[in-house]
Amino acid sequence: MSEPRLIEISPVTRVEGHGKVTIHLNRDNQVDEARLHVVEFRGFERFIRGRLYWEVPVIVQRLCGICPVSHHLAGAKAMDQIVGVDVLPPTAEKMRRLMHYGQVMQSHVLHFFHLAAPDLLFGFEAPAERRNIFEVLREQPELGRRAVLMRQFGQEIIEATAGKKIHGTGAIPGGINRNLPIAVRDRFLSRIAEMETWALEALAIARNYTLDHAELVADFGSFPSSHMSLVRDDGALDLYHGSLRAIDSSGGVIFDHLDYNGYHKVLVEDVRSWSYMKFPFIRALGAERGWYRVGPLSRMNTASFIDTPLADAAHRELRAVTGGAPNNSTLTSHWARMIEVVHCVEKIRELLHDPDLQGSDLVARGERRFEGIGVIEAPRGNLIHHYKVDENDQITYCNLIVSTTHNNEGMNRAVKDVAVKHLSGRDKITEGMLNQVEVAIRAYDPCLSCATHALGQMPLQVELLDAEGQLVDRATRGA
Amino acid sequence: MTDAAFTLTIDGTVVAAKPGQTIMEAADAAGIYIPRLCDHQGLRHQGGCRVCTVKAAGRSVAACTQPAAPGLAVENETPHLHALRRDLVEMLFHEGNHLCPICEASGNCELQAMAYRLGMIEPSKFPYLEPTRPVDASHPDIALDTNRCISCGRCIRASEDVDGKGVFGYVGRGIHRRVAVDGADLAHTDAALSDHAVSADVCPVGCIIRKREGFRVPIGERDFDHHLIGETIAEKRR
């Protein structure tokens, strides 16, 4: 018997944003509770009110420095509806898609090589001073160099379509403000074959890691859950547009071909007292059973196929691991992520050969509406932007459901699963053991700063403890 | 006083001038740029922002209103004046809410461009006042975001002198002085999109907004994406 202990991992590292993990160990050294807390607060949903609607794509992308394009495009898609446009001119849609594929590519590469690779290459319990990108560059310089250059390629695609590598202005309500000059296109085409080779090599690293560590992967943060994403009408993976599909842990359809304008009919957002991040769930399944996961692995589970050949072959191989059933193992996310990098490179190549990118019809206009919803598959998963705009063109309402928010319950389950398996019953907790908890979080590639917007309805619980830790008083507000 | 042309010097360069010209007009004609914010081509001079402060015969004067005079020795590009101008511009940033990253005037904004020209890397000298100012979006085609107003008065002069309307005017005194509209809100004025006062280049910042035009010009094609403010005047010398 020992005294109950509270272990805090703060901050959680190699993720975007600020969060901490608390692990409660009881007198028998068993994990009672383990939670991921998001400790920062952004408040975009509130302070965007009153701003003018064409500012939305530019303002909301400031949520994030890693995948601002996702917010830029989700905001722009919602504003397309505000200006009454359901179908963009081909040049506009294809420029936006190019921007998005460049962004997903660079974000996934960033995550895999810069954030996750140190754990995968050196081991979860390797000394902390080794678990960083600089060690990757020192030990595997060629691999590290490619990671940097692949990110550069993706960032330059963003710059060519949005005007800047980070926080550009390309997408505007109803379209885009530029096309792709031939000279710029040719510059990308001259490097695309190399990108494809490197993407396939990155895919092989992630695939081999997953298959070579089958036992670890099957056990580590692995638990059944539902999965949700956009898919194209024919069920293909589509990162830019489609309808919502949700499946349960055995592959059964919860909803399919659901127009995302009705997202609020199928999803509910719950709030809890100990985190600034909301907990969404599928209405039909209820708060207890309705949680789900999103992101690359979920997309591999929901998509019927991928419409580019190299990624499609890899997708079929990944699905075969679980005999076609949904793959619920957290660590397989890395493999899924690299399949999407290959898909993005294939899509970028396809688009670069499309003459529509040099078109001059950039913006469409329709009849003004007062509500707009934009949904996109961001690198980290499904992303929902919902706005209402008054007759003066000012925003009156904003709701954002960000990938990391969708994954909130999943990440907390993964944290608890790993904590129980690796910390329970241990007298001595090492830093390496705690990193295992972070590895589970990192697999979701969370963006904590994107995900914290609840305001006004946050429940709050204050507990007053005496010197012995006994509860003296408790005050609760809200849920 | 005769109508004969005369000369003065600006930073040692001999410049020709005519009677009735201001120091700034003589400098402009000679291809010498004196920084300015409240002065604007075609509008009467105001001498309000003081960014054009020069030393003339040892005195600090506003170049946009001070008459040129024969033999006058004017200092323009000196470290002392440069520092003073930067402080003035920095104070404008601190008085309002100037969020360049999300402002549709970014890249076309004279305040932003002036800050770059004067080497203001970050506003750091003074505390932010963070005023609470409303956005008036009541007009169907025009919006007014006074968070970004620098009280240059260009819209006031354009509306009065060019449009003959008086849509805009000053209210308040001292630090509380700000630009307001002659009516309950913009919708209750006779402002129109065709007014000179609301044309794209009269407002130097992102305060007067022509609705639904924001961000249509891509990065790389905006006024100050490739050159510093004032370069078009300086080019005349080359």
XYZ file of C-alpha atoms in Angstrom:
717
model
C 0.000 0.000 0.000
C 1.158 3.494 -0.771
C -0.356 6.951 -0.790
C -2.600 7.811 -3.751
C -0.620 9.680 -6.360
C -1.405 12.167 -9.055
C 0.977 12.081 -11.996
C 0.900 15.004 -14.376
C 2.435 15.058 -17.839
C 2.581 18.723 -18.630
C 2.942 19.843 -21.279
C 2.249 16.968 -23.657
C 5.028 17.352 -26.207
C 5.362 16.926 -29.958
C 1.725 17.854 -30.513
C 0.259 21.164 -31.676
C -1.148 23.235 -28.817
C -1.072 22.983 -25.053
C -2.438 20.060 -23.099
C -1.645 17.951 -20.087
C -2.383 14.450 -18.904
C -3.355 13.612 -15.362
C -3.131 10.045 -14.084
C -4.631 9.147 -10.720
C -2.999 6.141 -9.042
C -4.788 4.685 -5.996
C -3.293 3.128 -2.873
C -2.776 -0.139 -4.707
C -0.866 1.625 -7.469
C -3.706 0.978 -9.902
C -4.765 3.651 -12.402
C -8.143 5.021 -11.310
C -8.459 7.715 -13.907
C -6.374 9.098 -16.748
C -7.368 12.143 -18.731
C -6.116 14.428 -21.449
C -6.878 18.037 -20.543
C -6.742 20.878 -22.984
C -5.557 23.785 -20.899
C -5.648 26.595 -23.401
C -8.628 28.529 -24.645
C -9.018 30.241 -28.013
C -12.592 31.478 -28.285
C -12.811 31.978 -32.061
C -16.477 30.986 -32.057
C -17.233 34.030 -29.952
C -15.000 36.778 -31.223
C -15.748 36.170 -34.898
C -19.265 37.417 -34.233
C -19.728 40.864 -35.705
C -17.008 40.391 -38.315
C -17.854 40.590 -42.037
C -18.427 37.267 -43.755
C -15.717 37.557 -46.436
C -13.165 37.894 -43.638
C -14.046 34.449 -42.284
C -11.635 32.271 -44.316
C -8.762 34.586 -43.424
C -9.622 34.992 -39.734
C -10.433 31.395 -38.817
C -7.271 29.968 -40.352
C -5.388 31.773 -37.593
C -6.595 28.983 -35.331
C -3.600 26.996 -36.433
C -0.140 27.276 -37.899
C 0.159 23.652 -38.973
C -3.023 23.144 -40.949
C -4.466 26.641 -41.457
C -5.523 25.643 -44.980
C -8.145 23.306 -43.513
C -9.826 26.148 -41.657
C -9.307 28.510 -44.580
C -11.119 26.079 -46.909
C -13.833 24.963 -44.483
C -14.583 28.637 -43.809
C -14.554 29.386 -47.540
C -16.898 26.470 -48.267
C -19.339 27.811 -45.693
C -19.053 31.291 -47.248
C -19.716 29.791 -50.703
C -23.143 28.916 -49.348
C -23.567 32.434 -47.948
C -23.028 33.898 -51.435
C -25.387 31.287 -52.861
C -22.830 29.134 -54.651
C -23.127 25.357 -54.548
C -20.884 24.585 -57.506
C -17.639 26.487 -57.959
C -16.072 27.260 -61.345
C -13.744 24.312 -62.163
C -10.612 26.452 -61.811
C -11.656 27.551 -58.335
C -12.484 24.078 -57.071
C -9.320 22.569 -58.524
C -7.072 25.321 -57.153
C -8.620 24.776 -53.730
C -8.146 21.013 -54.037
C -4.518 21.522 -55.029
C -4.053 23.758 -51.977
C -5.654 21.122 -49.779
C -3.599 18.201 -51.076
C -0.419 20.234 -50.634
C -1.475 20.985 -47.104
C -2.451 17.437 -46.117
C 0.836 16.210 -47.562
C 3.002 18.662 -45.633
C 1.036 18.258 -42.400
C 1.209 14.452 -42.492
C 4.923 14.538 -43.294
C 5.474 16.958 -40.445
C 3.663 14.676 -38.066
C 5.223 11.425 -39.175
C 8.844 12.513 -39.416
C 9.141 15.417 -37.016
C 6.736 14.405 -34.262
C 6.171 10.630 -34.328
C 9.324 9.235 -35.946
C 11.555 9.686 -32.883
C 9.267 7.295 -30.950
C 9.036 4.810 -33.799
C 12.737 4.854 -34.719
C 14.303 4.963 -31.258
C 11.655 3.284 -29.116
C 8.956 4.641 -26.814
C 11.236 4.495 -23.785
C 14.366 5.867 -25.437
C 16.072 8.638 -23.472
C 14.115 11.888 -23.758
C 17.102 13.698 -25.271
C 17.004 11.353 -28.262
C 13.328 11.666 -28.994
C 13.409 14.651 -31.336
C 13.800 15.524 -35.021
C 17.436 16.526 -34.590
C 18.359 12.974 -33.585
C 16.447 11.695 -36.620
C 18.481 14.065 -38.787
C 21.717 12.962 -37.104
C 21.098 9.241 -37.296
C 19.269 9.071 -40.608
C 20.287 12.238 -42.429
C 18.890 11.226 -45.809
C 15.503 10.380 -44.314
C 15.484 13.631 -42.373
C 16.447 15.609 -45.469
C 13.589 14.089 -47.446
C 11.159 14.917 -44.672
C 12.211 18.553 -44.848
C 12.018 18.655 -48.658
C 8.634 16.923 -48.804
C 7.267 19.482 -46.390
C 8.800 22.194 -48.533
C 7.034 20.837 -51.617
C 3.663 20.836 -49.853
C 4.250 24.312 -48.449
C 5.176 25.653 -51.866
C 1.974 24.215 -53.328
C 0.121 26.151 -50.628
C 2.067 29.302 -51.455
C 1.248 28.951 -55.162
C -2.473 28.579 -54.461
C -2.988 30.744 -51.361
C -0.307 33.390 -51.808
C 1.673 32.478 -48.696
C 2.975 29.244 -47.205
C 1.113 29.961 -43.980
C -2.071 32.012 -43.643
C -2.697 33.008 -47.246
C -5.822 34.485 -48.831
C -6.492 32.258 -51.882
C -10.001 31.004 -51.175
C -12.675 33.718 -51.187
C -16.459 33.352 -50.974
C -17.583 31.745 -54.222
C -14.151 30.887 -55.555
C -10.453 31.653 -55.557
C -8.399 34.778 -56.231
C -5.708 33.300 -58.484
C -4.939 30.542 -60.961
C -1.708 28.600 -61.475
C 0.706 30.051 -64.050
C 2.309 27.529 -66.413
C 5.826 28.309 -65.186
C 4.841 27.554 -61.590
C 3.071 24.369 -62.672
C 6.175 23.192 -64.514
C 8.331 23.824 -61.472
C 6.159 21.434 -59.470
C 5.933 18.887 -62.276
C 9.717 18.666 -62.407
C 9.763 17.487 -58.786
C 6.639 15.333 -58.630
C 8.310 12.030 -59.574
C 10.813 12.437 -56.761
C 7.982 13.231 -54.334
C 6.163 10.085 -55.367
C 9.258 7.964 -54.790
C 9.833 9.451 -51.363
C 6.147 9.182 -50.432
C 6.200 5.493 -51.302
C 9.319 5.026 -49.198
C 7.685 6.784 -46.265
C 4.662 4.554 -46.767
C 6.923 1.480 -46.654
C 8.467 2.659 -43.351
C 5.052 3.118 -41.733
C 3.669 -0.120 -43.178
C 6.673 -2.174 -42.134
C 6.662 -0.706 -38.648
C 2.993 -1.622 -38.236
C 3.405 -5.171 -39.536
C 6.742 -5.808 -37.798
C 5.266 -4.762 -34.453
C 1.934 -6.493 -34.945
C 1.640 -7.543 -31.317
C 2.377 -4.079 -29.934
C 0.118 -2.409 -32.496
C -2.767 -4.762 -31.751
C -2.557 -4.035 -28.031
C -1.428 -0.419 -27.722
C -4.369 1.976 -27.344
C -6.526 -0.397 -29.312
C -10.253 -0.401 -28.675
C -13.428 -0.643 -30.717
C -15.100 2.591 -31.767
C -17.237 4.116 -34.455
C -15.559 6.073 -37.261
C -16.755 9.038 -39.315
C -15.594 10.966 -42.380
C -16.685 12.565 -45.607
C -16.682 10.191 -48.577
C -17.383 10.850 -52.231
C -20.807 9.814 -53.571
C -19.370 6.502 -54.804
C -17.699 5.827 -51.454
C -14.193 6.884 -52.498
C -11.857 8.716 -50.143
C -12.345 12.451 -50.739
C -10.482 14.933 -48.600
C -12.145 18.066 -50.000
C -15.828 17.330 -50.428
C -18.507 14.664 -50.077
C -21.208 13.428 -47.751
C -20.907 12.062 -44.235
C -20.521 8.365 -43.545
C -20.300 6.821 -40.059
C -19.700 3.169 -39.303
C -19.575 1.224 -36.061
C -16.628 -0.825 -34.809
C -17.616 -3.855 -36.846
C -18.265 -1.913 -40.040
C -22.049 -1.561 -39.758
C -23.396 1.649 -41.282
C -24.685 4.221 -38.758
C -25.392 6.819 -41.434
C -24.312 7.222 -45.036
C -24.742 9.720 -47.898
C -25.687 12.267 -45.275
C -25.677 15.851 -46.584
C -23.306 17.611 -44.202
C -25.671 20.551 -43.953
C -27.601 18.289 -41.591
C -24.623 17.453 -39.359
C -26.321 18.928 -36.298
C -29.166 16.457 -36.673
C -26.819 13.502 -36.185
C -24.081 14.961 -33.958
C -24.384 16.440 -30.473
C -21.641 18.237 -28.549
C -21.250 17.414 -24.862
C -19.193 19.448 -22.385
C -17.303 18.274 -19.320
C -15.957 20.150 -16.331
C -12.286 19.295 -16.716
C -11.454 20.296 -20.284
C -11.971 23.241 -22.605
C -12.561 20.736 -25.404
C -16.079 19.529 -26.183
C -17.101 15.872 -26.508
C -19.232 15.244 -29.589
C -21.279 12.088 -30.002
C -23.665 10.532 -32.519
C -27.168 11.444 -31.456
C -28.754 8.116 -32.376
C -26.325 6.184 -30.163
C -26.444 8.511 -27.139
C -23.686 10.125 -25.065
C -22.318 6.861 -23.663
C -22.037 4.838 -26.843
C -22.119 7.536 -29.481
C -18.483 8.660 -29.455
C -16.449 8.044 -32.571
C -13.063 8.655 -34.110
C -11.992 10.637 -37.173
C -8.707 11.047 -39.030
C -6.547 9.045 -41.429
C -7.264 5.646 -39.871
C -10.981 6.364 -39.672
C -10.923 7.437 -43.316
C -9.266 4.155 -44.256
C -12.143 2.468 -42.438
C -14.982 4.496 -43.937
C -13.741 4.804 -47.532
C -14.776 2.004 -49.893
C -11.720 2.633 -52.051
C -9.202 5.305 -53.088
C -9.370 6.758 -56.587
C -5.595 6.858 -57.137
C -3.897 3.537 -57.885
C -0.875 3.528 -55.565
C -2.827 4.682 -52.539
C -5.673 2.312 -53.388
C -3.328 -0.697 -53.410
C -1.950 0.366 -50.038
C -5.482 0.898 -48.718
C -6.449 -2.647 -49.699
C -3.376 -4.029 -47.938
C -4.180 -2.099 -44.749
C -7.776 -3.271 -44.795
C -6.624 -6.880 -45.273
C -4.860 -6.810 -41.883
C -8.255 -6.894 -40.175
C -9.912 -8.966 -42.882
C -11.811 -5.950 -44.198
C -13.298 -5.065 -40.811
C -12.570 -1.599 -39.357
C -9.065 -1.277 -37.962
C -9.310 0.042 -34.418
C -5.644 0.094 -33.414
C -4.395 3.575 -32.652
C -0.846 2.953 -33.893
C -2.046 1.950 -37.361
C -2.832 5.650 -37.840
C 0.738 6.209 -39.012
C 0.350 3.739 -41.868
C -2.978 5.318 -42.804
C -1.390 8.755 -42.730
C 1.351 7.734 -45.156
C -1.221 6.185 -47.514
C -2.812 9.617 -47.632
C 0.539 11.238 -48.394
C 0.833 8.948 -51.437
C -2.773 9.788 -52.373
C -2.044 13.523 -52.119
C 1.044 13.256 -54.340
C -0.976 11.291 -56.911
C -3.750 13.879 -56.783
C -1.315 16.779 -57.075
C 0.205 15.156 -60.175
C -3.280 14.657 -61.679
C -4.235 18.280 -61.009
C -0.977 19.713 -62.359
C -1.798 18.093 -65.704
C -5.292 19.636 -65.713
C -5.571 22.763 -67.926
C -8.437 24.042 -65.765
C -5.801 25.283 -63.325
C -4.910 27.964 -65.850
C -8.543 29.039 -66.291
C -9.673 32.606 -65.673
C -13.218 32.020 -64.398
C -12.392 32.230 -60.700
C -15.491 33.353 -58.800
C -19.200 32.473 -58.935
C -22.084 34.381 -57.394
C -25.592 33.308 -56.491
C -28.467 34.404 -54.344
C -27.416 35.502 -50.875
C -28.200 33.109 -47.993
C -28.010 33.588 -44.258
C -26.541 30.305 -43.083
C -23.524 28.420 -44.348
C -21.854 25.130 -43.430
C -18.476 24.000 -44.699
C -17.081 20.527 -44.060
C -13.722 19.195 -45.133
C -11.428 16.302 -44.262
C -8.489 18.044 -42.587
C -5.223 16.145 -42.063
C -6.389 15.226 -38.560
C -9.912 14.336 -39.622
C -13.338 15.729 -40.232
C -13.701 19.482 -39.748
C -17.044 21.297 -39.526
C -17.552 25.062 -39.795
C -21.042 26.473 -39.339
C -21.983 30.169 -39.540
C -24.994 32.428 -39.587
C -24.739 35.847 -41.249
C -27.216 38.707 -40.898
C -28.520 41.057 -43.588
C -25.649 43.490 -42.835
C -23.125 40.785 -43.802
C -21.998 40.303 -40.184
C -21.459 36.937 -38.499
C -24.010 36.267 -35.766
C -23.227 32.625 -34.991
C -20.285 30.297 -35.365
C -19.815 26.677 -34.423
C -16.603 24.794 -35.112
C -16.209 21.059 -34.636
C -12.551 20.371 -35.175
C -10.934 16.991 -35.868
C -9.274 16.891 -32.483
C -12.625 17.582 -30.829
C -14.206 14.649 -32.658
C -11.323 12.528 -31.331
C -11.572 13.777 -27.758
C -13.193 10.668 -26.327
C -10.985 8.394 -28.435
C -7.822 10.084 -27.218
C -8.965 9.894 -23.614
C -9.732 6.196 -24.034
C -6.303 5.646 -25.566
C -4.649 7.520 -22.704
C -6.469 5.433 -20.138
C -5.873 2.181 -22.000
C -2.125 2.785 -22.163
C -1.948 4.104 -18.597
C -3.749 1.068 -17.199
C -1.652 -1.385 -19.198
C 1.722 0.222 -18.617
C 1.519 2.065 -15.306
C -0.845 0.060 -13.100
C 0.885 -1.927 -10.399
C 4.267 -0.254 -10.900
C 6.035 1.132 -7.856
C 8.314 3.290 -9.902
C 7.032 5.291 -12.827
C 9.742 6.283 -15.277
C 9.721 9.094 -17.792
C 9.867 6.489 -20.548
C 6.637 4.889 -19.303
C 4.954 8.267 -19.347
C 6.103 8.824 -22.906
C 4.043 5.783 -23.847
C 0.972 7.748 -22.856
C 2.118 10.588 -25.072
C 2.761 8.159 -27.933
C -0.912 7.190 -27.778
C -1.984 10.833 -27.942
C 0.497 11.633 -30.688
C -0.912 8.884 -32.909
C -4.032 11.058 -33.246
C -1.832 14.000 -34.274
C -4.028 16.262 -32.158
C -4.189 19.991 -32.663
C -5.237 21.165 -29.248
C -5.232 24.854 -30.044
C -7.732 24.291 -32.855
C -10.117 22.507 -30.620
C -10.948 24.753 -27.709
C -13.834 27.082 -28.270
C -16.628 26.302 -25.839
C -17.741 29.508 -24.191
C -20.644 30.544 -22.066
C -21.829 27.030 -21.367
C -18.649 25.611 -19.827
C -19.471 23.584 -16.747
C -17.186 24.249 -13.820
C -16.481 22.214 -10.711
C -14.471 23.528 -7.787
C -13.408 21.183 -4.982
C -12.041 22.344 -1.650
C -9.768 19.762 0.018
C -8.354 19.852 3.545
C -4.720 19.122 4.403
C -5.407 15.363 4.324
C -6.958 15.598 0.913
C -10.502 15.055 2.198
C -13.291 16.838 0.384
C -14.594 19.747 2.409
C -16.860 21.441 -0.083
C -17.753 21.323 -3.738
C -19.368 23.889 -6.012
C -20.689 22.991 -9.437
C -21.930 25.132 -12.299
C -23.504 23.806 -15.481
C -23.605 20.149 -16.568
C 6.144 88.470 -53.278
C 6.928 87.724 -56.890
C 5.845 84.786 -59.068
C 9.447 83.933 -59.816
C 10.573 80.368 -59.264
C 13.164 79.879 -56.559
C 15.175 77.099 -55.011
C 15.480 75.534 -51.594
C 17.505 72.555 -50.394
C 16.224 69.252 -49.042
C 18.937 67.238 -47.338
C 21.434 69.291 -49.326
C 19.835 68.682 -52.712
C 18.841 71.864 -54.545
C 15.130 71.738 -55.385
C 13.154 74.128 -57.589
C 9.891 75.531 -56.254
C 7.191 77.969 -57.215
C 5.502 80.475 -54.959
C 2.482 78.894 -53.210
C 3.945 75.414 -53.177
C 4.358 73.581 -49.918
C 7.650 71.950 -49.052
C 6.028 68.575 -49.786
C 4.763 69.681 -53.211
C 8.210 70.934 -54.159
C 9.753 67.717 -52.886
C 7.264 65.537 -54.769
C 7.950 67.414 -58.008
C 11.660 66.854 -57.490
C 11.223 63.135 -56.782
C 12.039 63.388 -53.084
C 9.621 61.453 -50.896
C 8.584 62.880 -47.568
C 6.541 60.306 -45.618
C 2.895 61.238 -45.035
C -0.420 59.662 -44.039
C -3.094 62.363 -43.823
C -2.050 64.107 -47.016
C -3.520 62.747 -50.223
C -3.343 63.739 -53.869
C -6.255 65.977 -54.832
C -7.375 66.749 -51.276
C -6.636 69.936 -49.355
C -3.733 69.723 -46.953
C -4.473 69.194 -43.290
C -1.197 68.870 -41.385
C -2.810 66.456 -38.961
C -0.787 63.290 -38.729
C 2.614 65.029 -38.509
C 4.345 62.057 -40.121
C 5.670 64.546 -42.715
C 7.459 66.534 -40.040
C 10.700 68.012 -41.404
C 13.195 70.491 -40.003
C 13.059 73.800 -41.876
C 15.516 76.441 -40.776
C 15.888 74.461 -37.562
C 12.145 74.305 -36.756
C 9.940 71.212 -36.847
C 7.142 71.828 -39.365
C 4.597 69.773 -41.302
C 5.912 69.595 -44.860
C 2.382 69.249 -46.269
C 1.299 72.694 -45.016
C 4.503 74.680 -44.642
C 5.121 76.920 -47.688
C 8.376 76.463 -49.495
C 10.561 79.549 -49.267
C 13.617 80.726 -51.173
C 16.848 79.422 -49.774
C 15.120 77.325 -47.107
C 17.311 74.480 -45.801
C 15.056 71.458 -45.164
C 16.100 68.280 -43.372
C 14.045 65.196 -44.307
C 15.941 61.910 -44.062
C 17.756 62.304 -40.762
C 17.987 59.677 -38.028
C 16.249 62.036 -35.610
C 13.249 62.677 -37.908
C 13.121 59.010 -38.856
C 12.827 58.052 -35.178
C 10.169 60.685 -34.545
C 8.096 59.483 -37.497
C 8.399 55.885 -36.384
C 7.156 56.839 -32.919
C 4.183 58.668 -34.445
C 3.276 55.643 -36.562
C 3.772 53.323 -33.640
C 1.357 55.400 -31.562
C -1.272 55.040 -34.281
C -0.945 51.265 -33.992
C -1.319 51.483 -30.233
C -4.354 53.786 -30.323
C -6.501 51.581 -32.537
C -6.961 47.860 -33.123
C -4.777 47.184 -36.130
C -4.752 43.433 -36.793
C -2.875 43.254 -40.081
C -3.006 39.438 -40.355
C -6.786 39.455 -40.772
C -7.340 42.879 -42.342
C -8.437 43.053 -45.951
C -6.392 46.221 -46.421
C -3.174 44.327 -45.670
C -0.735 44.825 -48.528
C -2.602 47.943 -49.673
C -2.555 49.701 -46.312
C -0.536 52.906 -46.083
C -0.179 52.626 -42.296
C 1.256 49.116 -42.615
C 3.465 50.173 -45.515
C 4.696 53.196 -43.583
C 5.539 50.989 -40.616
C 7.591 48.759 -42.909
C 9.301 51.742 -44.512
C 10.198 53.220 -41.154
C 11.491 49.887 -39.881
C 8.853 49.348 -37.216
C 9.383 45.625 -36.732
C 6.987 45.395 -33.804
C 5.050 47.980 -31.845
C 6.750 47.812 -28.473
C 7.266 51.254 -27.038
C 3.829 52.113 -25.770
C 0.939 50.278 -24.099
C -1.947 49.158 -26.330
C -5.091 51.149 -25.634
C -7.320 48.420 -27.119
C -10.360 50.652 -27.572
C -13.799 49.158 -27.973
C -15.083 50.466 -31.294
C -18.090 49.287 -33.275
C -18.230 48.025 -36.839
C -20.956 49.862 -38.757
C -22.109 47.488 -41.492
C -25.580 48.961 -41.850
C -25.042 50.300 -45.386
C -25.711 47.757 -48.153
C -22.419 48.448 -49.978
C -20.087 50.108 -47.489
C -18.897 49.194 -44.000
C -16.980 51.245 -41.477
C -14.576 49.507 -39.103
C -13.376 52.337 -36.892
C -11.028 49.970 -35.051
C -8.688 50.717 -37.928
C -9.301 54.471 -38.199
C -6.227 56.690 -37.773
C -8.233 59.956 -37.882
C -6.401 61.159 -40.968
C -9.567 62.893 -42.129
C -9.063 62.047 -45.791
C -12.630 60.729 -46.055
C -13.942 63.904 -44.422
C -12.175 66.179 -46.909
C -13.076 63.962 -49.871
C -16.734 63.879 -48.885
C -16.950 67.627 -48.246
C -14.745 68.997 -50.997
C -15.093 66.471 -53.816
C -18.459 64.785 -53.232
C -20.090 67.858 -51.707
C -21.834 65.664 -49.134
C -20.315 65.793 -45.662
C -20.968 62.128 -44.884
C -18.013 61.991 -42.502
C -16.884 64.309 -39.735
C -14.954 64.415 -36.486
C -16.562 63.981 -33.067
C -14.904 64.228 -29.642
C -11.791 66.061 -28.544
C -8.176 65.220 -27.889
C -7.424 61.530 -27.782
C -11.157 60.843 -27.969
C -11.523 62.539 -31.318
C -12.605 60.113 -33.985
C -14.262 59.969 -37.362
C -18.031 59.504 -37.311
C -20.844 59.657 -39.828
C -23.477 62.362 -40.153
C -26.419 60.199 -39.142
C -27.403 57.406 -36.789
C -25.294 55.018 -38.862
C -23.888 54.716 -42.364
C -27.219 53.501 -43.730
C -28.772 56.808 -42.651
C -26.333 58.951 -44.633
C -26.280 59.646 -48.353
C -22.997 57.731 -48.778
C -22.794 55.850 -52.070
C -20.289 53.466 -53.590
C -19.576 56.044 -56.306
C -18.393 58.654 -53.746
C -14.771 59.682 -53.958
C -14.667 59.404 -50.156
C -15.197 55.652 -50.301
C -13.026 54.974 -53.333
C -10.310 52.419 -52.752
C -7.410 54.799 -52.213
C -8.866 57.584 -50.075
C -8.963 55.630 -46.815
C -5.303 54.758 -46.188
C -6.207 51.865 -43.888
C -8.990 49.249 -43.714
C -11.558 51.477 -42.028
C -13.807 52.302 -44.985
C -14.637 48.953 -46.550
C -16.203 48.432 -49.938
C -18.305 45.395 -49.136
C -17.646 41.994 -50.717
C -14.404 43.094 -52.379
C -12.049 41.967 -49.613
C -9.199 39.585 -50.497
C -10.046 39.534 -54.198
C -6.598 40.806 -55.089
C -4.158 37.946 -54.518
C -1.041 38.291 -52.430
C 1.727 39.367 -54.787
C -0.470 41.825 -56.696
C -1.238 44.260 -53.888
C 0.090 47.841 -53.853
C 2.963 47.304 -51.466
C 3.814 43.643 -52.109
C 6.882 44.520 -54.135
C 7.839 48.073 -53.302
C 7.964 50.457 -50.386
C 5.497 53.257 -49.950
C 6.850 56.414 -51.595
C 8.903 54.649 -54.221
C 6.739 55.911 -57.073
C 7.603 59.489 -56.060
C 11.282 58.705 -55.637
C 11.340 57.025 -59.053
C 10.858 60.424 -60.698
C 14.440 61.277 -59.824
C 15.901 58.321 -61.677
